[in-house]
Tab-separated table of C-alpha atoms in Angstrom:
chain	number	residue	atom	x	y	z
A	1	MET	CA	-24.183	-20.637	-0.823
A	2	ILE	CA	-22.779	-17.255	-1.650
A	3	GLY	CA	-19.346	-17.367	-3.642
A	4	VAL	CA	-17.109	-14.595	-2.776
A	5	VAL	CA	-14.091	-13.382	-4.855
A	6	ALA	CA	-10.418	-14.161	-3.216
A	7	LEU	CA	-8.202	-13.334	-6.266
A	8	GLN	CA	-7.617	-10.417	-3.587
A	9	GLY	CA	-8.860	-7.776	-1.935
A	10	GLY	CA	-11.663	-6.713	0.616
A	11	TYR	CA	-13.193	-10.536	0.650
A	12	ALA	CA	-12.923	-11.338	4.685
A	13	ALA	CA	-15.055	-7.911	5.285
A	14	HIS	CA	-17.840	-9.264	2.800
A	15	ALA	CA	-17.591	-12.456	4.139
A	16	VAL	CA	-18.197	-11.102	8.184
A	17	VAL	CA	-20.909	-9.230	6.913
A	18	LEU	CA	-22.808	-12.014	4.683
A	19	ARG	CA	-22.229	-14.397	7.543
A	20	SER	CA	-23.589	-12.124	10.423
A	21	LEU	CA	-26.736	-11.919	7.593
A	22	GLY	CA	-27.287	-15.978	7.780
A	23	ALA	CA	-25.800	-16.741	4.444
A	24	GLU	CA	-22.951	-19.488	3.824
A	25	VAL	CA	-20.092	-18.448	1.961
A	26	ARG	CA	-17.323	-19.539	-0.093
A	27	GLU	CA	-13.934	-18.119	-1.012
A	28	VAL	CA	-13.946	-18.325	-4.684
A	29	ARG	CA	-10.537	-18.578	-6.275
A	30	VAL	CA	-10.800	-20.801	-9.377
A	31	PRO	CA	-13.776	-22.052	-11.776
A	32	ALA	CA	-14.918	-24.821	-9.282
A	33	ASP	CA	-15.234	-22.835	-6.467
A	34	LEU	CA	-18.457	-21.062	-8.541
A	35	ASP	CA	-20.105	-24.127	-8.678
A	36	GLY	CA	-23.810	-24.408	-7.104
A	37	LEU	CA	-23.573	-20.447	-5.836
A	38	ASP	CA	-26.654	-18.713	-5.643
A	39	GLY	CA	-24.800	-15.265	-5.252
A	40	LEU	CA	-21.296	-13.988	-6.090
A	41	VAL	CA	-20.016	-10.662	-4.408
A	42	TRP	CA	-17.017	-9.063	-6.061
A	43	PRO	CA	-15.190	-7.254	-3.139
A	44	GLY	CA	-13.122	-4.129	-3.244
A	45	GLY	CA	-9.365	-4.141	-4.089
A	46	GLU	CA	-6.929	-3.812	-7.250
A	47	SER	CA	-8.535	-4.208	-10.673
A	48	THR	CA	-4.969	-4.491	-12.093
A	49	THR	CA	-4.611	-7.279	-9.306
A	50	MET	CA	-7.930	-9.418	-9.967
A	51	THR	CA	-7.613	-8.798	-14.187
A	52	LEU	CA	-4.019	-10.765	-14.057
A	53	GLY	CA	-5.788	-12.900	-11.314
A	54	VAL	CA	-9.055	-13.945	-13.708
A	55	GLU	CA	-6.866	-14.428	-16.699
A	56	ARG	CA	-4.614	-16.699	-14.665
A	57	GLU	CA	-7.581	-18.852	-13.607
A	58	GLY	CA	-9.577	-18.868	-16.683
A	59	LEU	CA	-12.205	-17.610	-14.619
A	60	ALA	CA	-14.127	-14.918	-17.350
A	61	GLU	CA	-16.390	-17.736	-18.923
A	62	PRO	CA	-17.201	-19.398	-15.901
A	63	LEU	CA	-18.069	-15.678	-14.128
A	64	ARG	CA	-20.171	-14.498	-17.495
A	65	ALA	CA	-21.938	-17.703	-17.617
A	66	LEU	CA	-22.730	-17.552	-14.149
A	67	ALA	CA	-24.055	-13.868	-14.637
A	68	ALA	CA	-26.033	-14.994	-17.833
A	69	SER	CA	-27.516	-17.642	-16.075
A	70	GLY	CA	-29.025	-14.866	-13.676
A	71	THR	CA	-27.278	-15.772	-10.382
A	72	PRO	CA	-27.500	-12.291	-8.650
A	73	VAL	CA	-24.452	-10.659	-8.873
A	74	PHE	CA	-23.050	-7.853	-6.344
A	75	GLY	CA	-20.004	-5.760	-7.335
A	76	THR	CA	-18.018	-3.247	-4.577
A	77	CYS	CA	-15.246	-0.579	-5.723
A	78	ALA	CA	-13.063	-2.532	-7.888
A	79	GLY	CA	-15.592	-5.169	-7.752
A	80	MET	CA	-17.548	-2.591	-9.787
A	81	ILE	CA	-15.066	-1.883	-12.173
A	82	MET	CA	-14.233	-5.521	-12.851
A	83	LEU	CA	-18.090	-5.911	-14.151
A	84	ASP	CA	-17.964	-2.897	-16.720
A	85	ARG	CA	-17.506	-3.205	-20.698
A	86	SER	CA	-13.938	-3.280	-20.354
A	87	HIS	CA	-13.457	-5.802	-18.341
A	88	LEU	CA	-15.514	-8.835	-17.655
A	89	GLY	CA	-18.513	-6.824	-20.029
A	90	LEU	CA	-21.382	-7.634	-17.863
A	91	LEU	CA	-22.357	-4.556	-16.444
A	92	ASP	CA	-22.838	-1.653	-19.646
A	93	VAL	CA	-20.972	1.021	-18.182
A	94	ASP	CA	-17.613	2.449	-17.855
A	95	CYS	CA	-15.988	3.123	-14.978
A	96	ARG	CA	-13.271	5.678	-14.302
A	97	ARG	CA	-10.582	3.937	-11.830
A	98	ASN	CA	-9.549	6.396	-8.425
A	99	ALA	CA	-11.785	9.034	-10.240
A	100	PHE	CA	-12.227	10.617	-6.980
A	101	GLY	CA	-8.256	10.744	-6.260
A	102	ARG	CA	-6.072	8.993	-4.359
A	103	GLN	CA	-6.495	7.601	-0.472
A	104	VAL	CA	-6.099	11.543	0.375
A	105	ASN	CA	-9.519	12.189	-0.573
A	106	SER	CA	-11.290	9.214	0.400
A	107	PHE	CA	-14.156	9.898	1.934
A	108	GLU	CA	-17.676	8.898	3.771
A	109	ALA	CA	-20.890	10.108	2.595
A	110	ASP	CA	-24.562	9.646	3.542
A	111	LEU	CA	-26.376	8.390	0.055
A	112	GLN	CA	-30.430	8.003	-0.332
A	113	PHE	CA	-31.516	4.939	-1.769
A	114	PRO	CA	-34.526	4.284	-3.689
A	115	GLY	CA	-36.200	1.006	-1.901
A	116	ILE	CA	-33.756	1.596	1.172
A	117	ASP	CA	-35.908	2.202	3.905
A	118	GLY	CA	-34.225	3.704	7.577
A	119	GLY	CA	-32.540	6.276	6.491
A	120	PRO	CA	-29.267	7.773	4.214
A	121	VAL	CA	-26.811	4.536	4.007
A	122	ARG	CA	-23.400	5.389	5.032
A	123	ALA	CA	-20.843	4.911	2.278
A	124	VAL	CA	-17.327	4.400	2.834
A	125	PHE	CA	-15.008	5.487	-0.726
A	126	ILE	CA	-11.735	4.351	-1.042
A	127	ARG	CA	-9.464	5.664	-4.136
A	128	ALA	CA	-13.158	5.358	-5.220
A	129	PRO	CA	-14.557	4.602	-8.981
A	130	TRP	CA	-17.277	6.099	-10.884
A	131	VAL	CA	-19.683	5.359	-13.536
A	132	ALA	CA	-18.686	7.842	-16.615
A	133	ASP	CA	-21.110	6.052	-18.652
A	134	ALA	CA	-23.853	3.349	-18.403
A	135	GLY	CA	-26.029	2.152	-21.203
A	136	ALA	CA	-29.918	2.329	-21.386
A	137	GLY	CA	-30.727	-0.572	-19.532
A	138	VAL	CA	-28.658	0.679	-16.626
A	139	THR	CA	-30.625	2.266	-13.465
A	140	VAL	CA	-28.383	4.438	-11.774
A	141	LEU	CA	-29.510	3.946	-7.477
A	142	ALA	CA	-27.303	7.180	-6.344
A	143	SER	CA	-24.537	9.715	-7.253
A	144	VAL	CA	-21.899	11.909	-5.888
A	145	ASP	CA	-21.668	15.276	-6.882
A	146	GLY	CA	-23.716	14.360	-10.349
A	147	HIS	CA	-21.548	11.145	-11.138
A	148	PRO	CA	-23.396	7.696	-10.003
A	149	VAL	CA	-21.865	5.548	-7.714
A	150	ALA	CA	-24.564	2.723	-7.182
A	151	VAL	CA	-26.088	1.167	-10.567
A	152	GLU	CA	-28.399	-2.034	-10.999
A	153	GLN	CA	-28.987	-3.620	-14.345
A	154	GLY	CA	-31.201	-7.004	-14.548
A	155	ASN	CA	-29.418	-9.574	-12.023
A	156	LEU	CA	-26.000	-7.347	-11.409
A	157	LEU	CA	-25.535	-4.541	-8.313
A	158	ALA	CA	-22.591	-2.633	-8.148
A	159	VAL	CA	-21.735	0.173	-6.147
A	160	SER	CA	-18.255	1.716	-5.948
A	161	PHE	CA	-18.133	2.129	-2.415
A	162	HIS	CA	-17.552	-0.348	0.399
A	163	PRO	CA	-20.525	-1.740	2.364
A	164	GLU	CA	-18.874	-4.086	3.267
A	165	LEU	CA	-17.079	-1.499	5.998
A	166	SER	CA	-19.437	0.983	7.585
A	167	ALA	CA	-21.353	-1.440	9.782
A	168	ASP	CA	-24.724	-0.872	7.502
A	169	PRO	CA	-25.750	-4.005	6.077
A	170	ARG	CA	-28.866	-2.839	3.930
A	171	LEU	CA	-26.804	-3.405	0.571
A	172	HIS	CA	-26.336	-6.758	1.865
A	173	GLU	CA	-29.927	-7.205	2.940
A	174	ARG	CA	-30.538	-6.252	-0.219
A	175	PHE	CA	-28.553	-8.307	-2.358
A	176	LEU	CA	-29.165	-11.304	-0.295
A	177	ALA	CA	-33.158	-10.709	-0.868
A	178	GLY	CA	-32.462	-11.137	-4.539
A	179	VAL	CA	-30.994	-14.052	-4.017
A	180	GLN	CA	-33.951	-15.507	-1.964
A	181	ALA	CA	-36.270	-14.054	-4.827
A	182	ARG	CA	-34.759	-16.456	-6.817
A	183	ARG	CA	-34.173	-19.417	-5.333
A	184	ALA	CA	-38.100	-18.993	-4.528
A	185	ARG	CA	-38.832	-19.017	-8.378
A	186	SER	CA	-36.767	-21.939	-9.445
B	1	MET	CA	-22.558	14.395	5.988
B	2	ARG	CA	-19.738	13.913	4.001
B	3	ASP	CA	-16.449	13.221	5.872
B	4	ASP	CA	-12.929	12.519	4.974
B	5	SER	CA	-11.090	12.252	8.167
B	6	THR	CA	-12.314	8.832	9.637
B	7	PHE	CA	-9.872	6.028	10.748
B	8	ARG	CA	-12.608	3.805	8.883
B	9	LEU	CA	-11.088	5.031	5.359
B	10	ASN	CA	-7.737	4.262	6.660
B	11	VAL	CA	-8.180	1.245	7.881
B	12	GLY	CA	-10.149	0.257	5.134
B	13	LEU	CA	-7.558	0.676	2.157
B	14	ALA	CA	-5.862	-2.168	4.261
B	15	GLU	CA	-8.401	-3.864	3.896
B	16	MET	CA	-8.228	-3.902	0.015
B	17	LEU	CA	-4.713	-4.815	0.093
B	18	LYS	CA	-5.484	-8.172	1.361
B	19	GLY	CA	-4.536	-11.275	0.146
B	20	GLY	CA	-2.112	-9.218	-2.213
B	21	VAL	CA	1.535	-8.603	-2.546
B	22	ILE	CA	3.142	-4.642	-1.946
B	23	MET	CA	6.230	-4.574	-3.695
B	24	ASP	CA	9.298	-2.814	-3.263
B	25	VAL	CA	10.551	-0.399	-6.354
B	26	VAL	CA	13.114	1.712	-6.780
B	27	THR	CA	12.149	3.572	-10.200
B	28	PRO	CA	9.314	4.076	-12.325
B	29	GLU	CA	10.022	0.906	-14.429
B	30	GLN	CA	10.522	-1.353	-11.599
B	31	ALA	CA	6.554	0.119	-10.519
B	32	LYS	CA	5.739	-0.586	-14.096
B	33	ILE	CA	6.713	-4.291	-13.893
B	34	ALA	CA	5.668	-4.730	-10.243
B	35	GLU	CA	1.806	-3.257	-11.088
B	36	ASP	CA	1.966	-5.766	-14.300
B	37	ALA	CA	2.905	-8.851	-12.425
B	38	GLY	CA	0.073	-8.351	-9.982
B	39	ALA	CA	0.930	-6.092	-7.032
B	40	CYS	CA	-1.396	-4.365	-5.076
B	41	ALA	CA	0.662	-1.424	-3.851
B	42	VAL	CA	4.421	-0.375	-4.434
B	43	MET	CA	6.844	1.199	-1.954
B	44	ALA	CA	8.373	3.645	-3.231
B	45	LEU	CA	12.172	4.201	-2.037
B	46	GLU	CA	15.851	5.296	-3.074
B	47	ARG	CA	17.658	1.379	-2.789
B	48	VAL	CA	16.170	-1.737	-1.247
B	49	PRO	CA	16.761	-2.902	1.813
B	50	SER	CA	19.383	-5.226	1.397
B	51	ASP	CA	21.482	-2.227	-0.279
B	52	ILE	CA	20.395	-0.016	2.358
B	53	ARG	CA	22.117	-3.211	4.561
B	54	ARG	CA	25.303	-3.092	2.143
B	55	ASP	CA	25.971	0.547	1.793
B	56	GLY	CA	25.356	1.484	5.553
B	57	GLY	CA	25.357	5.091	6.658
B	58	VAL	CA	22.030	7.335	7.342
B	59	ALA	CA	18.827	5.557	5.126
B	60	ARG	CA	15.980	8.627	4.349
B	61	MET	CA	13.381	9.395	2.773
B	62	SER	CA	13.427	8.786	-0.794
B	63	ASP	CA	13.695	11.765	-2.759
B	64	PRO	CA	10.245	13.297	-3.570
B	65	GLU	CA	11.296	13.515	-7.538
B	66	MET	CA	11.393	10.120	-7.635
B	67	ILE	CA	8.071	9.093	-5.462
B	68	LYS	CA	6.079	11.582	-7.655
B	69	GLY	CA	7.835	9.718	-11.315
B	70	ILE	CA	6.144	6.088	-9.720
B	71	GLN	CA	3.216	8.042	-9.020
B	72	ASP	CA	2.942	8.967	-12.311
B	73	VAL	CA	3.023	5.362	-14.095
B	74	VAL	CA	0.973	3.574	-11.909
B	75	SER	CA	-2.470	3.297	-11.218
B	76	ILE	CA	-2.536	1.065	-7.620
B	77	PRO	CA	-1.764	2.644	-4.112
B	78	VAL	CA	1.679	4.008	-3.750
B	79	MET	CA	3.329	3.899	-0.366
B	80	ALA	CA	6.549	5.490	0.792
B	81	LYS	CA	8.763	5.074	4.318
B	82	ALA	CA	9.345	8.424	6.640
B	83	ARG	CA	12.338	7.524	9.161
B	84	ILE	CA	10.814	6.421	13.220
B	85	GLY	CA	9.919	9.530	15.031
B	86	HIS	CA	10.679	11.612	11.793
B	87	PHE	CA	7.089	13.739	11.481
B	88	ALA	CA	8.668	16.033	8.912
B	89	GLU	CA	9.763	13.105	6.272
B	90	ALA	CA	5.757	12.098	6.841
B	91	GLN	CA	4.203	15.704	6.576
B	92	VAL	CA	6.446	15.818	3.293
B	93	LEU	CA	5.352	12.475	1.843
B	94	ALA	CA	1.563	13.313	2.909
B	95	ALA	CA	2.107	16.650	0.669
B	96	LEU	CA	3.146	13.870	-1.673
B	97	GLU	CA	-0.333	12.267	-1.563
B	98	VAL	CA	1.416	8.952	-1.219
B	99	ASP	CA	-1.692	6.483	-0.444
B	100	TYR	CA	0.298	4.818	2.930
B	101	ILE	CA	3.333	6.310	5.021
B	102	ASP	CA	5.292	3.250	6.299
B	103	GLU	CA	6.945	4.497	9.542
B	104	SER	CA	9.847	2.431	9.141
B	105	GLU	CA	13.228	0.456	11.284
B	106	VAL	CA	14.567	-0.184	7.529
B	107	LEU	CA	15.298	3.726	7.504
B	108	THR	CA	17.366	4.943	10.364
B	109	PRO	CA	15.490	6.131	13.188
B	110	ALA	CA	15.525	10.056	13.864
B	111	ASP	CA	14.256	10.246	17.251
B	112	GLU	CA	14.879	7.113	19.955
B	113	ALA	CA	12.293	7.721	22.260
B	114	HIS	CA	8.894	8.887	20.237
B	115	HIS	CA	7.165	7.704	17.264
B	116	ILE	CA	5.192	9.969	15.047
B	117	ASP	CA	2.116	11.015	16.340
B	118	LYS	CA	-0.095	9.293	13.824
B	119	TRP	CA	-3.318	11.002	14.461
B	120	ALA	CA	-1.848	14.047	13.585
B	121	PHE	CA	-2.223	12.824	9.495
B	122	LYS	CA	-4.752	12.258	7.353
B	123	ILE	CA	-3.060	9.726	5.369
B	124	PRO	CA	-2.700	5.769	6.623
B	125	PHE	CA	0.129	4.645	8.600
B	126	VAL	CA	1.671	1.266	8.556
B	127	CYS	CA	4.296	0.051	11.253
B	128	GLY	CA	6.288	-3.127	11.920
B	129	ALA	CA	6.211	-4.746	15.087
B	130	THR	CA	8.009	-7.525	16.406
B	131	ASN	CA	5.542	-8.584	19.390
B	132	LEU	CA	2.103	-7.682	20.414
B	133	GLY	CA	2.924	-5.271	23.026
B	134	GLU	CA	4.695	-3.307	19.896
B	135	ALA	CA	1.872	-3.832	17.509
B	136	LEU	CA	-1.067	-2.149	20.345
B	137	ARG	CA	1.353	0.669	20.931
B	138	ARG	CA	1.901	1.636	17.400
B	139	ILE	CA	-2.116	1.254	16.908
B	140	SER	CA	-2.786	3.592	19.915
B	141	GLU	CA	-0.387	6.167	17.997
B	142	GLY	CA	-2.797	5.930	15.051
B	143	ALA	CA	-0.991	3.041	12.651
B	144	ALA	CA	-3.932	1.768	10.478
B	145	MET	CA	-1.837	-1.474	9.310
B	146	ILE	CA	0.855	-3.868	11.742
B	147	ARG	CA	3.280	-5.400	9.737
B	148	SER	CA	5.867	-7.974	11.460
B	149	LYS	CA	9.405	-6.582	10.992
B	150	GLY	CA	11.228	-9.380	10.291
B	151	GLU	CA	14.793	-8.952	9.370
B	152	ALA	CA	14.575	-6.758	6.297
B	153	GLY	CA	16.950	-7.279	3.154
B	154	THR	CA	18.264	-11.154	3.971
B	155	GLY	CA	16.070	-13.178	2.426
B	156	ASP	CA	15.646	-14.974	5.752
B	157	ILE	CA	12.443	-15.531	6.671
B	158	VAL	CA	13.101	-16.695	10.391
B	159	GLU	CA	12.900	-13.183	11.870
B	160	ALA	CA	9.370	-12.951	10.204
B	161	VAL	CA	8.304	-16.062	11.289
B	162	ARG	CA	9.178	-15.203	14.719
B	163	HIS	CA	7.042	-12.025	14.861
B	164	LEU	CA	4.082	-13.331	13.536
B	165	ARG	CA	4.288	-16.550	15.706
B	166	ALA	CA	5.060	-14.036	18.734
B	167	ILE	CA	1.647	-11.406	17.785
B	168	THR	CA	-0.683	-14.262	17.220
B	169	GLY	CA	0.401	-16.461	19.959
B	170	GLU	CA	0.151	-13.669	22.421
B	171	ILE	CA	-3.393	-12.698	20.985
B	172	ARG	CA	-4.606	-16.132	21.742
B	173	ARG	CA	-3.356	-16.431	24.878
B	174	LEU	CA	-5.111	-12.856	26.001
B	175	GLY	CA	-8.211	-14.651	24.820
B	176	THR	CA	-7.912	-16.969	27.802
B	177	LEU	CA	-7.918	-14.260	30.083
B	178	ASP	CA	-10.005	-13.084	32.695
B	179	GLU	CA	-11.059	-9.208	33.468
B	180	ALA	CA	-8.525	-8.955	36.232
B	181	GLU	CA	-6.067	-10.714	34.205
B	182	LEU	CA	-5.935	-8.741	31.123
B	183	PHE	CA	-4.961	-5.416	33.455
B	184	VAL	CA	-1.820	-7.510	34.388
B	185	ALA	CA	-1.190	-8.367	30.584
B	186	ALA	CA	-1.893	-4.697	29.648
B	187	LYS	CA	1.190	-3.648	32.019
B	188	ASN	CA	3.428	-6.188	30.975
B	189	LEU	CA	2.563	-5.452	27.155
B	190	GLN	CA	3.045	-1.914	27.867
B	191	ALA	CA	-0.311	-1.537	25.506
B	192	PRO	CA	-3.364	0.625	26.246
B	193	ILE	CA	-6.172	-1.749	28.913
B	194	ASP	CA	-9.492	-0.792	26.359
B	195	LEU	CA	-7.021	-2.056	22.919
B	196	VAL	CA	-5.757	-4.989	25.370
B	197	ARG	CA	-9.588	-5.725	26.003
B	198	ALA	CA	-10.840	-5.528	22.533
B	199	VAL	CA	-7.951	-8.020	21.671
B	200	ALA	CA	-8.852	-10.517	23.893
B	201	GLN	CA	-13.007	-10.215	23.239
B	202	ASP	CA	-11.962	-10.258	18.970
B	203	GLY	CA	-9.210	-12.656	18.857
B	204	LYS	CA	-7.766	-10.523	16.215
B	205	LEU	CA	-5.712	-6.805	16.066
B	206	PRO	CA	-8.040	-4.091	15.140
B	207	VAL	CA	-6.295	-3.092	12.020
B	208	PRO	CA	-4.797	-5.889	9.689
B	209	LEU	CA	-1.777	-7.382	10.022
B	210	PHE	CA	0.817	-8.110	6.692
B	211	CYS	CA	4.066	-9.825	7.013
B	212	ALA	CA	6.808	-8.030	5.878
B	213	GLY	CA	10.819	-8.584	6.404
B	214	GLY	CA	12.281	-11.690	4.707
B	215	ILE	CA	10.575	-13.067	1.926
B	216	ALA	CA	12.319	-14.206	-1.070
B	217	THR	CA	10.096	-16.990	-2.486
B	218	PRO	CA	6.288	-18.510	-3.691
B	219	ALA	CA	6.872	-21.137	-0.330
B	220	ASP	CA	7.890	-18.041	2.130
B	221	ALA	CA	4.607	-16.189	1.191
B	222	SER	CA	2.299	-19.614	1.648
B	223	LEU	CA	4.096	-19.689	5.079
B	224	VAL	CA	3.260	-16.372	6.101
B	225	MET	CA	0.204	-16.454	5.005
B	226	GLN	CA	-0.825	-19.499	6.922
B	227	LEU	CA	0.482	-17.918	9.611
B	228	GLY	CA	-1.905	-14.903	9.788
B	229	ALA	CA	0.016	-12.734	7.710
B	230	GLU	CA	-3.232	-10.791	5.873
B	231	ALA	CA	-0.818	-9.531	3.189
B	232	VAL	CA	2.723	-10.054	2.137
B	233	PHE	CA	5.184	-7.132	1.637
B	234	VAL	CA	8.084	-8.147	-0.511
B	235	GLY	CA	11.032	-6.003	-0.274
B	236	SER	CA	14.869	-6.994	-1.660
B	237	GLY	CA	12.934	-10.673	-3.093
B	238	ILE	CA	11.577	-9.589	-6.073
B	239	PHE	CA	14.145	-7.319	-7.824
B	240	LYS	CA	17.242	-8.480	-6.308
B	241	SER	CA	16.327	-11.750	-7.898
B	242	GLU	CA	17.701	-13.012	-11.412
B	243	ASP	CA	14.532	-12.961	-12.777
B	244	PRO	CA	12.098	-10.223	-11.218
B	245	ALA	CA	9.054	-10.366	-13.310
B	246	PRO	CA	8.408	-14.002	-12.902
B	247	ARG	CA	9.081	-14.054	-9.491
B	248	ALA	CA	6.760	-11.569	-8.902
B	249	ARG	CA	3.793	-13.271	-10.896
B	250	ALA	CA	4.794	-16.297	-9.087
B	251	ILE	CA	4.708	-14.838	-5.394
B	252	VAL	CA	1.190	-12.923	-5.850
B	253	GLU	CA	0.168	-16.334	-7.242
B	254	ALA	CA	1.576	-18.281	-3.975
B	255	THR	CA	-0.059	-15.417	-1.829
B	256	THR	CA	-3.470	-15.769	-3.176
B	257	HIS	CA	-3.265	-19.986	-3.676
B	258	PHE	CA	-1.619	-19.911	-0.323
B	259	ALA	CA	-3.116	-22.997	1.076
B	260	ASP	CA	-3.080	-24.703	-1.637
B	261	PRO	CA	0.396	-26.628	-1.883
B	262	LEU	CA	0.200	-28.190	-5.546
B	263	ARG	CA	-0.702	-24.302	-6.733
B	264	VAL	CA	2.601	-22.835	-4.266
B	265	ALA	CA	4.651	-25.586	-6.010
B	266	LYS	CA	3.383	-24.697	-9.659
B	267	ALA	CA	3.912	-21.176	-8.807
B	268	SER	CA	7.731	-22.100	-7.333
B	269	GLU	CA	8.847	-23.999	-10.747
B	270	GLY	CA	11.492	-22.814	-12.936
B	271	LEU	CA	12.265	-19.452	-11.518
B	272	GLY	CA	15.973	-19.132	-11.132
B	273	PRO	CA	18.015	-18.165	-8.144
B	274	ALA	CA	16.282	-16.311	-5.407
B	275	MET	CA	18.062	-13.168	-3.663
B	276	GLU	CA	21.567	-12.690	-2.594
B	277	SER	CA	21.030	-13.862	1.433
B	278	LEU	CA	21.903	-13.544	4.581
B	279	GLU	CA	21.454	-15.780	7.612
B	280	ALA	CA	19.691	-13.282	10.156
B	281	ARG	CA	21.196	-15.256	13.332
B	282	LYS	CA	24.744	-14.458	11.656
B	283	LEU	CA	24.235	-10.363	11.978
B	284	ASP	CA	25.943	-8.624	14.107
B	285	GLU	CA	23.771	-6.513	16.495
B	286	SER	CA	24.503	-3.559	15.233
B	287	GLN	CA	23.467	-5.014	12.070
B	288	LEU	CA	19.986	-5.871	12.969
B	289	LEU	CA	17.561	-3.633	11.683
B	290	ALA	CA	14.041	-5.448	13.924
B	291	GLY	CA	15.442	-3.885	17.280
B	292	ARG	CA	14.989	-0.286	16.278
B	293	GLY	CA	11.468	0.940	17.801
B	294	TRP	CA	10.340	1.381	20.983
């Protein structure tokens, strides 16, 4: 069972991709929705709205516990911001919000990912953040104009773009492969 | 290959607003209150619809200085309204780099036959609709988001419900038609056959469907979300109520938990009086805004 944080944002599009890959999906709004999850996706949206939602629902500690238990977590755009040092403090990075600018500066680009076959990934950047600083334990997977836009740290995968919008499921497949691998170990 | 002007980018921003509340604001202070209450975007305008209704006269695009003032204080997307068909106002809003342009019936129409050619813009557009044909005409002109029109500035949800039910009901009906019947449906809807066929196949619009017009309470937000809206616009309902910040937070909470009546009940507690309202049915024909747009 894969949880998709549904406080606000692009949860519907993530659920469509995950289901098309055979995953069962549960929308996450309250702590009880986290019970028994094998993986968690944190979609894009507005991080101010989500921060208020996390506080209102008391989700911060249960989410930290879920990540600490080794459960794979995949954050996209605002979902990446929510994992960073100044939000949940799970990912050892600082994100710069709306770093690429307003909607007029939103763009698509091809990104080469290490370990992903079949050519570059089409990445959809919408009012996107970038990683302004990353700790030693963080692997940068891809960058745009010298700014990291995809990072990995243990069971945490985070990208500043929207893989759920580009009809290219390879990053979701990579995340689900991590979920499978963990289940096989336990 | 880098590309900064795809339709997917415009629809994508609407996708990111889902499950959220877009609030009308008239000052930077209100914009900050809205953001702090959990708004996923703000609509910057000079007067909220209920004041436009009260004041009468021609309602136009807002002063760019006011829009810039709001852009300066919030980090969430800022939208602004242009008059129907007034592509020069839309060009000004695009030059200001607003994140979404609302070609809105709340302002006085500038063209009684043509809507703005929205494909000519890089900035995404949202347009109002009262039925499926109107929604598909707006999408064919380049709108990346559709909202119900409702009857803005009344605090009466009845028209938004009518429009949402009309749109979703007609979508369901299309799903039952065969290919020959779809041509007739396209003719009757006055909409392009390709869009009609896509809607019949997918069972939904090709762009997000939001609700606007008359939302005043947390339960209103829950109602329209259950009727198929994917996010809500609240115009006069927040800053024309007695205590805006708690009401704004409550509508945000009820939009997230729209399917959980206990949470909607909790969000509805102790909010004080809602905005002063007008019963939409009792408005004179000349006072109705939803009929604007073609």
